[in-house]
Amino acid sequence: METNRVVVKVGTNVLTNKDNRIMGPILKELVRQISVLYERDIMVILVSSGSAIAGKEVLGETSIKDPSTRRQVYSAVGQPRMMRHYYSIFHDYGMRCAQVLATKRDFDPGKHRENMINCYEGLLSEGIIPIANEDDATSLTMSMFSDNDELASLVAELLDADRLIILSDTDGLYTGHPDDVNSRKLNEVKVDQDVEQYVKASNKKEGEGRGGMASKLKIAKGTASKNIPTYIANGKRPNVIVDIIDNKDIGTKFIN
């Protein structure tokens, strides 16, 4: 299939090490792959987690008791830190990036949605890589995404993306726990295929991110049902994005 526009979501567990610190080499490898696709006239819209962790690196522990407010503060401090990382690395590759923040209600039909489309299309027309994230300062309760997987799916649909790639810390959906020698990775899943039975067994302990495998499966099936092939793959695997675009047997592919 021809690919011109790809949404790539990278999770917190991909971007951080065991000490919950942002890993520079992972960011550089991510941008390197985006630059490879850029040279092929394939534009990537990046949905990046990590702002809350980045904020915690700066602030450490806070005296804020309310967990929602604490997350807002960490994210508000961490967003510019993450963008500084991305801006610097993209600049090294001769590329430009921009931040696009949104709440769930921005995707409802109306002026906000139209404005967001115009912004994304304007950035892409100038060869600027949009980096999407949730607007944590205003998105609480009804306007909050379940996680960045949902945000990535909505962006893919909004922009008629050719593919959605969800990068996690696992190689895909397994029939059991990924570390179990008897479990096997599912290379391809159709939206009407009953694989939910495998989710509980394949789930790994989550770190700071909100989305687990159950969420990823639901989002992947939902996006694929809109004729956007969706992949769950290991973001720490070298060249994973480019290999998926080159149709190599990487991760789990979800199709309609």
CSV table of C-alpha atoms in Angstrom, one decimal:
chain,number,residue,atom,x,y,z
A,1,MET,CA,0.0,0.0,0.0
A,2,GLU,CA,1.1,3.6,-0.7
A,3,THR,CA,1.9,5.5,2.4
A,4,ASN,CA,2.1,9.3,2.5
A,5,ARG,CA,1.0,10.1,6.1
A,6,VAL,CA,1.6,8.1,9.3
A,7,VAL,CA,0.7,8.8,12.9
A,8,VAL,CA,3.2,7.4,15.3
A,9,LYS,CA,2.4,7.2,19.0
A,10,VAL,CA,5.3,6.6,21.4
A,11,GLY,CA,4.5,5.7,25.0
A,12,THR,CA,6.1,6.6,28.3
A,13,ASN,CA,7.4,3.1,28.8
A,14,VAL,CA,9.4,3.4,25.5
A,15,LEU,CA,10.9,6.8,26.3
A,16,THR,CA,12.0,6.1,29.9
A,17,ASN,CA,14.5,3.7,31.6
A,18,LYS,CA,13.9,1.6,34.7
A,19,ASP,CA,14.5,4.7,36.8
A,20,ASN,CA,11.7,6.6,35.0
A,21,ARG,CA,14.0,9.0,33.3
A,22,ILE,CA,13.8,10.2,29.7
A,23,MET,CA,16.3,8.4,27.5
A,24,GLY,CA,18.0,10.7,24.9
A,25,PRO,CA,19.2,7.8,22.6
A,26,ILE,CA,15.6,6.6,22.2
A,27,LEU,CA,14.4,10.1,21.2
A,28,LYS,CA,17.3,10.4,18.7
A,29,GLU,CA,16.5,7.0,17.2
A,30,LEU,CA,12.9,8.0,16.9
A,31,VAL,CA,13.7,11.2,15.1
A,32,ARG,CA,16.3,9.5,12.9
A,33,GLN,CA,13.5,7.2,11.6
A,34,ILE,CA,11.2,10.1,11.0
A,35,SER,CA,13.9,11.8,9.0
A,36,VAL,CA,14.3,8.6,6.9
A,37,LEU,CA,10.6,8.6,6.1
A,38,TYR,CA,10.7,12.4,5.5
A,39,GLU,CA,13.3,11.8,2.7
A,40,ARG,CA,10.8,9.5,1.1
A,41,ASP,CA,8.1,12.2,1.2
A,42,ILE,CA,6.3,10.3,4.0
A,43,MET,CA,5.1,12.8,6.7
A,44,VAL,CA,4.9,11.6,10.3
A,45,ILE,CA,2.6,13.1,12.9
A,46,LEU,CA,4.1,12.2,16.3
A,47,VAL,CA,2.0,11.7,19.4
A,48,SER,CA,4.5,11.7,22.3
A,49,SER,CA,4.0,10.8,25.9
A,50,GLY,CA,6.6,11.7,28.5
A,51,SER,CA,5.8,15.2,29.6
A,52,ALA,CA,4.7,14.2,33.1
A,53,ILE,CA,8.0,12.2,33.6
A,54,ALA,CA,10.0,15.1,32.2
A,55,GLY,CA,8.3,17.5,34.6
A,56,LYS,CA,9.0,15.2,37.5
A,57,GLU,CA,12.7,15.1,36.6
A,58,VAL,CA,12.7,18.9,37.1
A,59,LEU,CA,10.5,19.3,40.1
A,60,GLY,CA,11.0,16.0,42.0
A,61,GLU,CA,8.4,15.3,44.6
A,62,THR,CA,5.8,18.0,45.2
A,63,SER,CA,3.6,18.9,48.1
A,64,ILE,CA,0.5,18.8,45.8
A,65,LYS,CA,-1.9,16.2,47.2
A,66,ASP,CA,-4.5,16.1,44.5
A,67,PRO,CA,-3.3,13.6,41.8
A,68,SER,CA,-5.0,15.4,38.9
A,69,THR,CA,-3.5,18.7,39.8
A,70,ARG,CA,-0.1,17.1,40.4
A,71,ARG,CA,-0.3,15.5,36.9
A,72,GLN,CA,-1.2,18.9,35.4
A,73,VAL,CA,1.7,20.6,37.1
A,74,TYR,CA,4.2,17.9,36.1
A,75,SER,CA,2.9,18.0,32.5
A,76,ALA,CA,2.9,21.8,32.3
A,77,VAL,CA,6.6,21.9,33.4
A,78,GLY,CA,7.5,18.8,31.3
A,79,GLN,CA,6.0,19.9,28.0
A,80,PRO,CA,8.5,22.6,27.2
A,81,ARG,CA,11.3,20.3,28.3
A,82,MET,CA,10.2,17.5,26.0
A,83,MET,CA,9.8,20.0,23.1
A,84,ARG,CA,13.3,21.4,23.8
A,85,HIS,CA,14.6,17.8,23.4
A,86,TYR,CA,12.6,17.2,20.2
A,87,TYR,CA,13.4,20.7,18.7
A,88,SER,CA,17.1,20.2,19.2
A,89,ILE,CA,17.2,16.7,17.7
A,90,PHE,CA,15.0,17.6,14.7
A,91,HIS,CA,17.3,20.6,14.1
A,92,ASP,CA,20.3,18.3,14.0
A,93,TYR,CA,18.5,16.5,11.1
A,94,GLY,CA,17.7,19.7,9.3
A,95,MET,CA,14.0,19.4,10.2
A,96,ARG,CA,11.4,21.5,12.0
A,97,CYS,CA,8.8,20.4,14.5
A,98,ALA,CA,5.8,22.0,16.2
A,99,GLN,CA,3.6,21.3,19.2
A,100,VAL,CA,-0.1,20.8,18.9
A,101,LEU,CA,-2.1,20.4,22.1
A,102,ALA,CA,-5.7,19.3,22.2
A,103,THR,CA,-8.5,18.1,24.5
A,104,LYS,CA,-11.0,15.4,23.5
A,105,ARG,CA,-13.8,18.0,22.9
A,106,ASP,CA,-11.6,19.6,20.2
A,107,PHE,CA,-12.3,16.6,18.0
A,108,ASP,CA,-16.1,17.1,18.1
A,109,PRO,CA,-17.7,18.5,15.0
A,110,GLY,CA,-17.4,22.3,14.9
A,111,LYS,CA,-15.0,25.2,14.7
A,112,HIS,CA,-12.4,23.7,17.0
A,113,ARG,CA,-12.1,20.6,14.9
A,114,GLU,CA,-11.9,22.7,11.7
A,115,ASN,CA,-9.2,24.9,13.2
A,116,MET,CA,-7.2,21.9,14.3
A,117,ILE,CA,-7.3,20.4,10.8
A,118,ASN,CA,-6.2,23.7,9.3
A,119,CYS,CA,-3.3,23.8,11.8
A,120,TYR,CA,-2.1,20.3,11.1
A,121,GLU,CA,-2.5,20.7,7.3
A,122,GLY,CA,-0.6,24.0,7.4
A,123,LEU,CA,2.3,22.4,9.3
A,124,LEU,CA,2.4,19.3,7.1
A,125,SER,CA,2.4,21.5,3.9
A,126,GLU,CA,5.5,23.2,5.2
A,127,GLY,CA,7.3,20.0,6.0
A,128,ILE,CA,7.0,20.6,9.7
A,129,ILE,CA,6.5,17.6,12.0
A,130,PRO,CA,3.5,18.0,14.3
A,131,ILE,CA,4.0,16.7,17.9
A,132,ALA,CA,0.6,16.1,19.4
A,133,ASN,CA,-0.2,15.8,23.1
A,134,GLU,CA,-3.0,16.3,25.5
A,135,ASP,CA,-3.6,19.8,26.8
A,136,ASP,CA,-3.3,18.7,30.5
A,137,ALA,CA,-3.9,22.2,31.8
A,138,THR,CA,-7.6,22.2,30.7
A,139,SER,CA,-8.4,18.5,30.0
A,140,LEU,CA,-10.0,16.9,33.0
A,141,THR,CA,-13.0,14.6,33.3
A,142,MET,CA,-15.2,14.7,30.2
A,143,SER,CA,-12.5,16.5,28.0
A,144,MET,CA,-9.8,14.0,29.0
A,145,PHE,CA,-8.5,11.3,26.7
A,146,SER,CA,-8.4,7.8,28.1
A,147,ASP,CA,-4.7,7.8,27.2
A,148,ASN,CA,-2.5,9.0,24.3
A,149,ASP,CA,-3.5,5.9,22.3
A,150,GLU,CA,-6.9,7.4,22.0
A,151,LEU,CA,-5.5,10.8,21.0
A,152,ALA,CA,-3.3,9.1,18.3
A,153,SER,CA,-6.4,7.3,16.9
A,154,LEU,CA,-8.4,10.5,16.7
A,155,VAL,CA,-5.5,12.3,15.0
A,156,ALA,CA,-5.1,9.5,12.5
A,157,GLU,CA,-8.8,9.7,11.7
A,158,LEU,CA,-8.8,13.5,11.6
A,159,LEU,CA,-6.0,13.6,9.1
A,160,ASP,CA,-6.9,10.5,7.0
A,161,ALA,CA,-3.6,8.8,7.9
A,162,ASP,CA,-2.5,5.8,5.9
A,163,ARG,CA,-1.3,4.0,9.0
A,164,LEU,CA,-1.2,4.3,12.8
A,165,ILE,CA,1.8,2.9,14.7
A,166,ILE,CA,1.5,2.5,18.4
A,167,LEU,CA,4.9,2.0,20.0
A,168,SER,CA,5.0,0.3,23.3
A,169,ASP,CA,7.6,-1.7,25.3
A,170,THR,CA,6.3,-5.1,23.9
A,171,ASP,CA,6.7,-6.6,20.5
A,172,GLY,CA,2.9,-6.8,19.9
A,173,LEU,CA,-0.1,-8.8,21.1
A,174,TYR,CA,0.8,-12.3,22.4
A,175,THR,CA,-1.4,-15.3,23.2
A,176,GLY,CA,0.1,-15.2,26.8
A,177,HIS,CA,2.6,-13.2,28.7
A,178,PRO,CA,5.4,-12.1,26.4
A,179,ASP,CA,8.0,-13.8,28.6
A,180,ASP,CA,6.2,-17.1,28.5
A,181,VAL,CA,8.0,-19.5,26.2
A,182,ASN,CA,4.7,-21.1,25.2
A,183,SER,CA,3.1,-17.8,24.1
A,184,ARG,CA,3.4,-16.6,20.5
A,185,LYS,CA,3.0,-13.2,18.9
A,186,LEU,CA,0.0,-12.6,16.7
A,187,ASN,CA,1.3,-11.1,13.5
A,188,GLU,CA,-2.1,-10.0,12.1
A,189,VAL,CA,-5.5,-9.5,13.7
A,190,LYS,CA,-8.8,-8.7,12.1
A,191,VAL,CA,-11.2,-6.3,13.8
A,192,ASP,CA,-13.8,-9.1,14.2
A,193,GLN,CA,-11.3,-11.6,15.6
A,194,ASP,CA,-11.7,-12.5,19.2
A,195,VAL,CA,-8.3,-11.9,20.8
A,196,GLU,CA,-9.5,-10.1,24.0
A,197,GLN,CA,-9.0,-13.4,25.8
A,198,TYR,CA,-5.2,-12.9,25.5
A,199,VAL,CA,-5.0,-9.4,26.9
A,200,LYS,CA,-5.0,-10.2,30.6
A,201,ALA,CA,-2.3,-12.8,30.2
A,202,SER,CA,-0.2,-10.6,27.9
A,203,ASN,CA,-0.4,-7.5,30.0
A,204,LYS,CA,2.9,-6.3,31.5
A,205,LYS,CA,3.2,-4.1,34.5
A,206,GLU,CA,2.6,-0.5,33.5
A,207,GLY,CA,4.8,2.4,34.5
A,208,GLU,CA,3.7,6.0,34.5
A,209,GLY,CA,1.6,5.6,31.3
A,210,ARG,CA,-2.2,5.4,31.5
A,211,GLY,CA,-2.7,2.9,28.6
A,212,GLY,CA,-2.2,-0.9,28.9
A,213,MET,CA,-2.7,-3.6,26.4
A,214,ALA,CA,-6.5,-3.7,26.8
A,215,SER,CA,-6.6,0.0,25.8
A,216,LYS,CA,-4.2,-0.6,22.9
A,217,LEU,CA,-6.3,-3.5,21.6
A,218,LYS,CA,-9.5,-1.5,21.7
A,219,ILE,CA,-7.9,1.5,20.0
A,220,ALA,CA,-6.1,-0.6,17.4
A,221,LYS,CA,-9.3,-2.5,16.4
A,222,GLY,CA,-11.3,0.8,16.4
A,223,THR,CA,-8.8,2.5,14.2
A,224,ALA,CA,-8.5,-0.4,11.8
A,225,SER,CA,-12.2,-0.6,11.5
A,226,LYS,CA,-12.0,2.8,9.8
A,227,ASN,CA,-9.6,1.3,7.2
A,228,ILE,CA,-6.5,2.7,8.8
A,229,PRO,CA,-4.1,-0.3,9.3
A,230,THR,CA,-2.8,-0.1,12.9
A,231,TYR,CA,0.3,-1.6,14.4
A,232,ILE,CA,1.4,-2.4,18.0
A,233,ALA,CA,5.1,-2.8,18.1
A,234,ASN,CA,8.2,-2.4,20.3
A,235,GLY,CA,9.4,1.2,20.2
A,236,LYS,CA,12.9,0.2,21.6
A,237,ARG,CA,13.5,-2.1,18.6
A,238,PRO,CA,16.0,-0.4,16.2
A,239,ASN,CA,14.4,0.9,13.0
A,240,VAL,CA,11.0,-0.3,14.0
A,241,ILE,CA,9.0,2.4,12.3
A,242,VAL,CA,10.9,2.2,9.0
A,243,ASP,CA,10.6,-1.6,9.0
A,244,ILE,CA,6.8,-1.4,9.5
A,245,ILE,CA,6.5,1.0,6.6
A,246,ASP,CA,8.6,-1.4,4.5
A,247,ASN,CA,6.1,-4.1,5.4
A,248,LYS,CA,8.4,-6.3,7.4
A,249,ASP,CA,6.9,-8.7,9.9
A,250,ILE,CA,7.2,-6.4,12.9
A,251,GLY,CA,4.7,-6.2,15.7
A,252,THR,CA,1.0,-7.0,15.4
A,253,LYS,CA,-0.9,-5.5,12.5
A,254,PHE,CA,-4.7,-4.9,12.8
A,255,ILE,CA,-6.8,-4.7,9.7
A,256,ASN,CA,-10.4,-4.4,8.8
